[in-house]
mmCIF file of C-alpha atoms and ligand atoms in Angstrom:
data_model
loop_
_atom_site.group_PDB
_atom_site.id
_atom_site.type_symbol
_atom_site.label_atom_id
_atom_site.label_comp_id
_atom_site.label_asym_id
_atom_site.label_seq_id
_atom_site.Cartn_x
_atom_site.Cartn_y
_atom_site.Cartn_z
ATOM 1 C CA MET H 1 -0.038 0.074 0.123
ATOM 2 C CA GLU H 2 3.133 2.183 0.331
ATOM 3 C CA ASN H 3 3.834 2.046 -3.004
ATOM 4 C CA VAL H 4 0.468 2.619 -4.194
ATOM 5 C CA GLU H 5 0.296 5.636 -2.296
ATOM 6 C CA ALA H 6 4.001 6.751 -3.091
ATOM 7 C CA LEU H 7 2.696 6.093 -7.331
ATOM 8 C CA LEU H 8 -0.177 8.553 -6.759
ATOM 9 C CA GLU H 9 1.833 11.262 -5.212
ATOM 10 C CA LEU H 10 4.688 10.560 -8.086
ATOM 11 C CA ASN H 11 1.394 10.647 -10.600
ATOM 12 C CA ARG H 12 0.549 14.306 -8.910
ATOM 13 C CA ILE H 13 4.347 15.628 -9.069
ATOM 14 C CA TYR H 14 4.254 14.291 -12.861
ATOM 15 C CA VAL H 15 0.874 16.248 -13.390
ATOM 16 C CA GLU H 16 2.330 19.267 -11.927
ATOM 17 C CA LYS H 17 5.991 19.350 -13.047
ATOM 18 C CA PHE H 18 3.816 18.967 -16.746
ATOM 19 C CA LYS H 19 1.631 21.700 -16.535
ATOM 20 C CA MET H 20 4.188 23.532 -15.239
ATOM 21 C CA ASP H 21 5.626 25.333 -18.616
ATOM 22 C CA PRO H 22 7.844 27.891 -17.570
ATOM 23 C CA LYS H 23 8.216 29.425 -20.922
ATOM 24 C CA GLU H 24 4.255 29.323 -20.942
ATOM 25 C CA LYS H 25 4.231 31.101 -17.466
ATOM 26 C CA LEU H 26 6.725 33.893 -18.490
ATOM 27 C CA ARG H 27 5.498 34.481 -22.220
ATOM 28 C CA PRO H 28 2.761 37.508 -20.508
ATOM 29 C CA ILE H 29 5.578 39.255 -19.291
ATOM 30 C CA LEU H 30 7.762 38.575 -22.488
ATOM 31 C CA ARG H 31 5.071 40.162 -24.323
ATOM 32 C CA GLU H 32 4.657 42.824 -22.209
ATOM 33 C CA MET H 33 8.327 43.403 -22.225
ATOM 34 C CA LYS H 34 8.191 43.019 -25.952
ATOM 35 C CA ASN H 35 5.332 46.313 -26.223
ATOM 36 C CA ILE H 36 7.250 48.440 -23.750
ATOM 37 C CA LYS H 37 10.671 48.185 -26.212
ATOM 38 C CA THR H 38 8.533 48.851 -29.198
ATOM 39 C CA ALA H 39 7.328 51.537 -27.869
ATOM 40 C CA VAL H 40 10.891 52.610 -26.891
ATOM 41 C CA GLU H 41 11.884 52.573 -30.496
ATOM 42 C CA ASN H 42 8.673 54.397 -31.348
ATOM 43 C CA GLY H 43 9.364 57.111 -29.562
ATOM 44 C CA CYS H 44 12.998 57.192 -30.861
ATOM 45 C CA LEU H 45 12.119 57.359 -34.110
ATOM 46 C CA GLN H 46 9.881 60.478 -32.985
ATOM 47 C CA GLN H 47 13.195 61.790 -31.144
ATOM 48 C CA GLU H 48 15.105 61.963 -34.465
ATOM 49 C CA GLN H 49 12.396 63.435 -36.541
ATOM 50 C CA LEU H 50 11.758 66.609 -34.157
ATOM 51 C CA LEU H 51 16.083 66.574 -34.005
ATOM 52 C CA GLN H 52 15.747 67.005 -37.832
ATOM 53 C CA ARG H 53 12.596 69.280 -37.584
ATOM 54 C CA ILE H 54 14.247 71.266 -35.330
ATOM 55 C CA GLU H 55 18.023 71.511 -37.539
ATOM 56 C CA ALA H 56 15.630 72.114 -40.547
ATOM 57 C CA ALA H 57 13.596 75.133 -39.134
ATOM 58 C CA GLU H 58 17.000 76.395 -37.774
ATOM 59 C CA LYS H 59 18.832 76.458 -40.742
ATOM 60 C CA GLU H 60 16.294 77.958 -43.000
ATOM 61 C CA ALA H 61 15.930 81.044 -40.147
ATOM 62 C CA GLU H 62 19.661 80.912 -40.560
ATOM 63 C CA GLU H 63 19.775 81.265 -44.367
ATOM 64 C CA ILE H 64 16.938 83.938 -44.279
ATOM 65 C CA LYS H 65 18.662 85.933 -41.699
ATOM 66 C CA ASN H 66 22.155 85.469 -44.219
ATOM 67 C CA ASN H 67 20.241 87.416 -46.449
ATOM 68 C CA LEU H 68 18.722 89.947 -44.886
ATOM 69 C CA PRO H 69 21.957 92.290 -44.984
ATOM 70 C CA LYS H 70 22.133 92.335 -48.626
ATOM 71 C CA LEU H 71 18.145 93.238 -48.997
ATOM 72 C CA MET H 72 19.168 95.943 -46.414
ATOM 73 C CA ALA H 73 22.241 97.292 -48.897
ATOM 74 C CA THR H 74 19.887 97.128 -51.498
ATOM 75 C CA ILE H 75 17.270 99.841 -49.580
ATOM 76 C CA THR H 76 19.709 102.003 -48.426
ATOM 77 C CA LYS H 77 21.502 102.123 -51.847
ATOM 78 C CA GLY H 78 18.364 102.733 -53.737
ATOM 79 C CA LYS H 79 17.359 105.098 -51.015
ATOM 80 C CA GLU H 80 20.311 107.261 -51.472
ATOM 81 C CA ARG H 81 20.208 107.150 -55.115
ATOM 82 C CA MET H 82 16.389 108.169 -54.871
ATOM 83 C CA ALA H 83 17.819 111.236 -52.513
ATOM 84 C CA VAL H 84 20.037 112.737 -55.395
ATOM 85 C CA VAL H 85 17.434 112.537 -58.473
ATOM 86 C CA LYS H 86 19.178 114.860 -60.730
ATOM 87 C CA GLY H 87 19.926 113.540 -63.979
ATOM 88 C CA MET H 88 18.310 110.435 -63.795
ATOM 89 C CA THR H 89 14.969 109.210 -65.587
ATOM 90 C CA LEU H 90 11.642 108.924 -64.535
ATOM 91 C CA LYS H 91 11.747 104.956 -65.583
ATOM 92 C CA GLU H 92 14.942 104.943 -63.906
ATOM 93 C CA MET H 93 13.427 106.762 -60.645
ATOM 94 C CA LEU H 94 10.182 104.285 -60.749
ATOM 95 C CA SER H 95 12.585 101.016 -60.986
ATOM 96 C CA ILE H 96 15.119 102.294 -58.254
ATOM 97 C CA GLN H 97 11.530 102.905 -56.397
ATOM 98 C CA GLN H 98 10.304 99.366 -57.227
ATOM 99 C CA ALA H 99 14.171 97.556 -56.385
ATOM 100 C CA VAL H 100 13.309 99.250 -52.412
ATOM 101 C CA ALA H 101 9.795 98.333 -52.362
ATOM 102 C CA ASN H 102 10.789 94.622 -53.514
ATOM 103 C CA ALA H 103 14.048 94.499 -50.717
ATOM 104 C CA GLU H 104 11.643 95.924 -48.482
ATOM 105 C CA GLU H 105 8.815 92.860 -49.061
ATOM 106 C CA SER H 106 11.378 90.940 -48.795
ATOM 107 C CA VAL H 107 12.466 91.844 -45.336
ATOM 108 C CA ARG H 108 9.437 91.989 -43.808
ATOM 109 C CA GLN H 109 8.490 88.872 -45.507
ATOM 110 C CA GLY H 110 11.438 87.369 -44.057
ATOM 111 C CA GLU H 111 11.384 88.645 -40.659
ATOM 112 C CA GLU H 112 7.780 86.990 -40.442
ATOM 113 C CA LYS H 113 9.335 83.812 -41.738
ATOM 114 C CA ILE H 114 12.468 83.829 -38.988
ATOM 115 C CA ASP H 115 9.105 84.269 -36.169
ATOM 116 C CA LEU H 116 6.980 81.544 -37.802
ATOM 117 C CA LEU H 117 10.351 79.073 -37.648
ATOM 118 C CA GLN H 118 11.176 80.023 -33.915
ATOM 119 C CA TYR H 119 7.425 79.505 -33.260
ATOM 120 C CA ASP H 120 7.746 75.889 -34.839
ATOM 121 C CA ARG H 121 11.166 75.478 -33.440
ATOM 122 C CA LEU H 122 9.713 75.757 -29.926
ATOM 123 C CA GLN H 123 6.606 73.588 -30.210
ATOM 124 C CA TYR H 124 9.174 70.580 -31.834
ATOM 125 C CA LEU H 125 11.314 71.301 -28.623
ATOM 126 C CA SER H 126 8.822 71.329 -26.453
ATOM 127 C CA GLU H 127 7.429 68.079 -27.797
ATOM 128 C CA LEU H 128 10.869 66.773 -27.979
ATOM 129 C CA HIS H 129 10.774 67.136 -24.529
ATOM 130 C CA GLN H 130 7.922 65.276 -24.074
ATOM 131 C CA ALA H 131 9.005 62.525 -26.032
ATOM 132 C CA ASN H 132 12.186 62.006 -23.661
ATOM 133 C CA ALA H 133 10.825 62.122 -20.649
ATOM 134 C CA ALA H 134 8.150 59.553 -21.886
ATOM 135 C CA ILE H 135 11.181 56.750 -23.319
ATOM 136 C CA ALA H 136 12.817 57.871 -19.813
ATOM 137 C CA GLU H 137 9.607 56.504 -18.428
ATOM 138 C CA LEU H 138 9.381 53.638 -20.881
ATOM 139 C CA LYS H 139 12.617 52.650 -19.977
ATOM 140 C CA LEU H 140 12.235 52.443 -16.382
ATOM 141 C CA GLN H 141 9.015 50.275 -16.591
ATOM 142 C CA TYR H 142 11.240 48.078 -19.047
ATOM 143 C CA ASN H 143 13.500 47.595 -15.911
ATOM 144 C CA GLU H 144 10.768 46.677 -13.770
ATOM 145 C CA LYS H 145 9.813 44.416 -16.023
ATOM 146 C CA VAL H 146 13.226 42.681 -16.060
ATOM 147 C CA LYS H 147 13.046 42.451 -12.671
ATOM 148 C CA VAL H 148 9.668 40.765 -12.559
ATOM 149 C CA TYR H 149 10.562 38.405 -15.223
ATOM 150 C CA GLN H 150 13.696 37.473 -12.993
ATOM 151 C CA LYS H 151 11.814 36.956 -9.798
ATOM 152 C CA GLU H 152 8.894 35.064 -11.797
ATOM 153 C CA LYS H 153 11.686 32.843 -13.372
ATOM 154 C CA GLU H 154 13.502 32.075 -10.186
ATOM 155 C CA LYS H 155 10.323 31.244 -8.508
ATOM 156 C CA LEU H 156 9.133 28.628 -11.077
ATOM 157 C CA GLU H 157 12.648 27.247 -10.968
ATOM 158 C CA LEU H 158 12.605 26.732 -7.065
ATOM 159 C CA GLN H 159 9.126 25.221 -7.506
ATOM 160 C CA TYR H 160 10.060 22.931 -10.497
ATOM 161 C CA ALA H 161 13.493 22.161 -8.054
ATOM 162 C CA SER H 162 11.077 21.020 -5.179
ATOM 163 C CA LEU H 163 9.067 18.901 -7.219
ATOM 164 C CA LEU H 164 12.360 17.015 -8.454
ATOM 165 C CA SER H 165 13.502 16.755 -5.149
ATOM 166 C CA GLN H 166 9.773 15.331 -4.176
ATOM 167 C CA GLU H 167 9.963 13.122 -6.736
ATOM 168 C CA GLU H 168 13.619 11.818 -5.787
ATOM 169 C CA THR H 169 12.670 10.873 -2.153
ATOM 170 C CA LEU H 170 9.361 9.069 -3.663
ATOM 171 C CA LYS H 171 11.237 7.025 -6.356
ATOM 172 C CA ASP H 172 14.153 6.332 -3.389
ATOM 173 C CA GLY H 173 11.587 4.243 -1.388
ATOM 174 C CA LEU H 174 10.153 2.956 -4.634
ATOM 175 C CA ASP H 175 10.279 -0.821 -5.007
ATOM 176 C CA THR H 176 12.911 -1.001 -7.954
ATOM 177 C CA LYS H 177 10.471 -3.143 -9.809
ATOM 178 C CA ILE H 178 7.365 -1.083 -9.629
ATOM 179 C CA LEU H 179 9.680 2.139 -10.191
ATOM 180 C CA HIS H 180 10.829 0.487 -13.288
ATOM 181 C CA VAL H 181 7.312 -0.439 -14.439
ATOM 182 C CA PHE H 182 6.340 3.962 -13.288
ATOM 183 C CA ASN H 183 9.392 5.208 -15.256
ATOM 184 C CA GLU H 184 8.251 3.140 -18.914
ATOM 185 C CA ALA H 185 4.606 4.549 -18.083
ATOM 186 C CA ALA H 186 5.978 8.053 -17.800
ATOM 187 C CA LYS H 187 8.218 7.870 -20.914
ATOM 188 C CA VAL H 188 5.176 7.370 -22.539
ATOM 189 C CA VAL H 189 2.751 9.211 -21.124
ATOM 190 C CA PRO H 190 4.445 11.969 -18.991
ATOM 191 C CA ALA H 191 1.503 14.146 -18.483
ATOM 192 C CA SER H 192 0.040 11.587 -15.670
ATOM 193 C CA PRO H 193 1.939 8.009 -15.875
ATOM 194 C CA VAL H 194 -0.644 6.464 -13.129
ATOM 195 C CA ALA H 195 -3.853 5.518 -13.585
ATOM 196 C CA ILE H 196 -7.146 3.782 -12.107
ATOM 197 C CA LEU H 197 -8.338 0.872 -13.226
ATOM 198 C CA ARG H 198 -12.020 1.335 -12.609
ATOM 199 C CA ASN H 199 -14.757 -1.050 -12.975
ATOM 200 C CA GLY H 200 -12.318 -2.653 -15.859
ATOM 201 C CA TYR H 201 -11.925 0.634 -17.350
ATOM 202 C CA CYS H 202 -8.358 2.624 -17.578
ATOM 203 C CA SER H 203 -9.183 6.303 -15.933
ATOM 204 C CA GLY H 204 -6.560 7.757 -18.822
ATOM 205 C CA CYS H 205 -8.145 6.590 -21.964
ATOM 206 C CA ARG H 206 -11.105 4.912 -20.734
ATOM 207 C CA VAL H 207 -10.242 2.001 -22.515
ATOM 208 C CA GLY H 208 -11.241 -1.325 -20.792
ATOM 209 C CA VAL H 209 -8.443 -3.806 -19.938
ATOM 210 C CA SER H 210 -8.822 -7.814 -19.513
ATOM 211 C CA CYS H 211 -10.344 -9.343 -17.368
ATOM 212 C CA HIS H 212 -7.036 -11.401 -16.142
ATOM 213 C CA LYS H 213 -5.657 -8.010 -15.563
ATOM 214 C CA ALA H 214 -8.436 -6.237 -14.193
ATOM 215 C CA HIS H 215 -8.192 -9.376 -11.768
ATOM 216 C CA LEU H 216 -4.607 -8.774 -11.062
ATOM 217 C CA VAL H 217 -4.869 -4.867 -10.208
ATOM 218 C CA ALA H 218 -7.865 -5.317 -8.085
ATOM 219 C CA HIS H 219 -5.628 -7.755 -5.857
ATOM 220 C CA GLY H 220 -2.957 -5.237 -5.625
ATOM 221 C CA GLU H 221 -0.439 -6.314 -8.509
ATOM 222 C CA VAL H 222 0.869 -2.798 -9.121
ATOM 223 C CA LEU H 223 3.224 -3.806 -12.018
ATOM 224 C CA GLN H 224 0.224 -3.932 -14.893
ATOM 225 C CA ARG H 225 0.158 -1.234 -17.433
ATOM 226 C CA CYS H 226 -2.673 -0.238 -19.816
ATOM 227 C CA ASP H 227 -2.517 -2.095 -22.922
ATOM 228 C CA ASN H 228 -4.013 1.119 -24.837
ATOM 229 C CA CYS H 229 -2.642 3.803 -23.415
ATOM 230 C CA ASN H 230 0.435 2.527 -20.840
ATOM 231 C CA ARG H 231 -0.700 3.928 -17.997
ATOM 232 C CA LEU H 232 0.610 1.860 -14.708
ATOM 233 C CA LEU H 233 -2.471 1.013 -13.320
ATOM 234 C CA LEU H 234 -3.623 1.293 -9.720
ATOM 235 C CA PRO H 235 -7.158 -0.576 -8.247
ATOM 236 C CA VAL H 236 -9.849 1.828 -7.450
ATOM 237 C CA SER H 237 -9.174 1.052 -3.560
ATOM 238 C CA ALA H 238 -5.882 2.882 -4.008
ATOM 239 C CA VAL H 239 -7.569 6.312 -4.202
ATOM 240 C CA GLY H 240 -10.513 4.979 -1.248
ATOM 241 C CA SER H 241 -13.548 7.364 -1.483
ATOM 242 C CA HIS H 242 -11.692 10.077 -3.330
ATOM 243 C CA ALA H 243 -12.017 11.028 -6.733
ATOM 244 C CA GLU H 244 -8.865 10.239 -8.775
HETATM 245 ZN ZN1 ZN X 301 -5.265 3.226 -20.128
#
């Protein structure tokens, strides 16, 4: 009877071991980590785009600024010439006047554009600060998830190690022949190597066994395996009134 109890306990350990798929348990955490990583990558892309926009706005404003002295010179020169109208045809005068007006308009537009570019640049900078903060926060989150992952992994490993140690102790106490039969059954059905024979049927695969085998099992012969699923068969008395 000791063997029977040990076999039931061993089966429980095998069931637990089989259910305990670390990859399956860690998958949700890994998925979250991946999502955070993707968000960081998107944030970095946004950062880069904003930096490019800032640079482009600065460059454009700089070009306009650099062009302003030339326009100012045109205006000054034109005004100087207009002050001395002597010997100038009306056509020449109008032409100079037009050039001055054009230059003045260009200066006005240029200054307006510089203001707009400056405004845009500040907008981009503010967005960049936000992106930087978001990325920093995501990185913190990621580090936290790594910690959770490692902790969970360690926990699973400890649980698994504890099951293995219980398994070893039980196997040490088991009759050698029975252990061999159990190991053979576990090779075929690692998810639950032991089944109960109830009314001539294997509880593992619901297939009936021969009367001879049923008789042997019922009389405590624990070396019998189901012909169909290869599980080690225990008599129904093994689980008493409990459900298996
Ligand atoms: Zn079976």
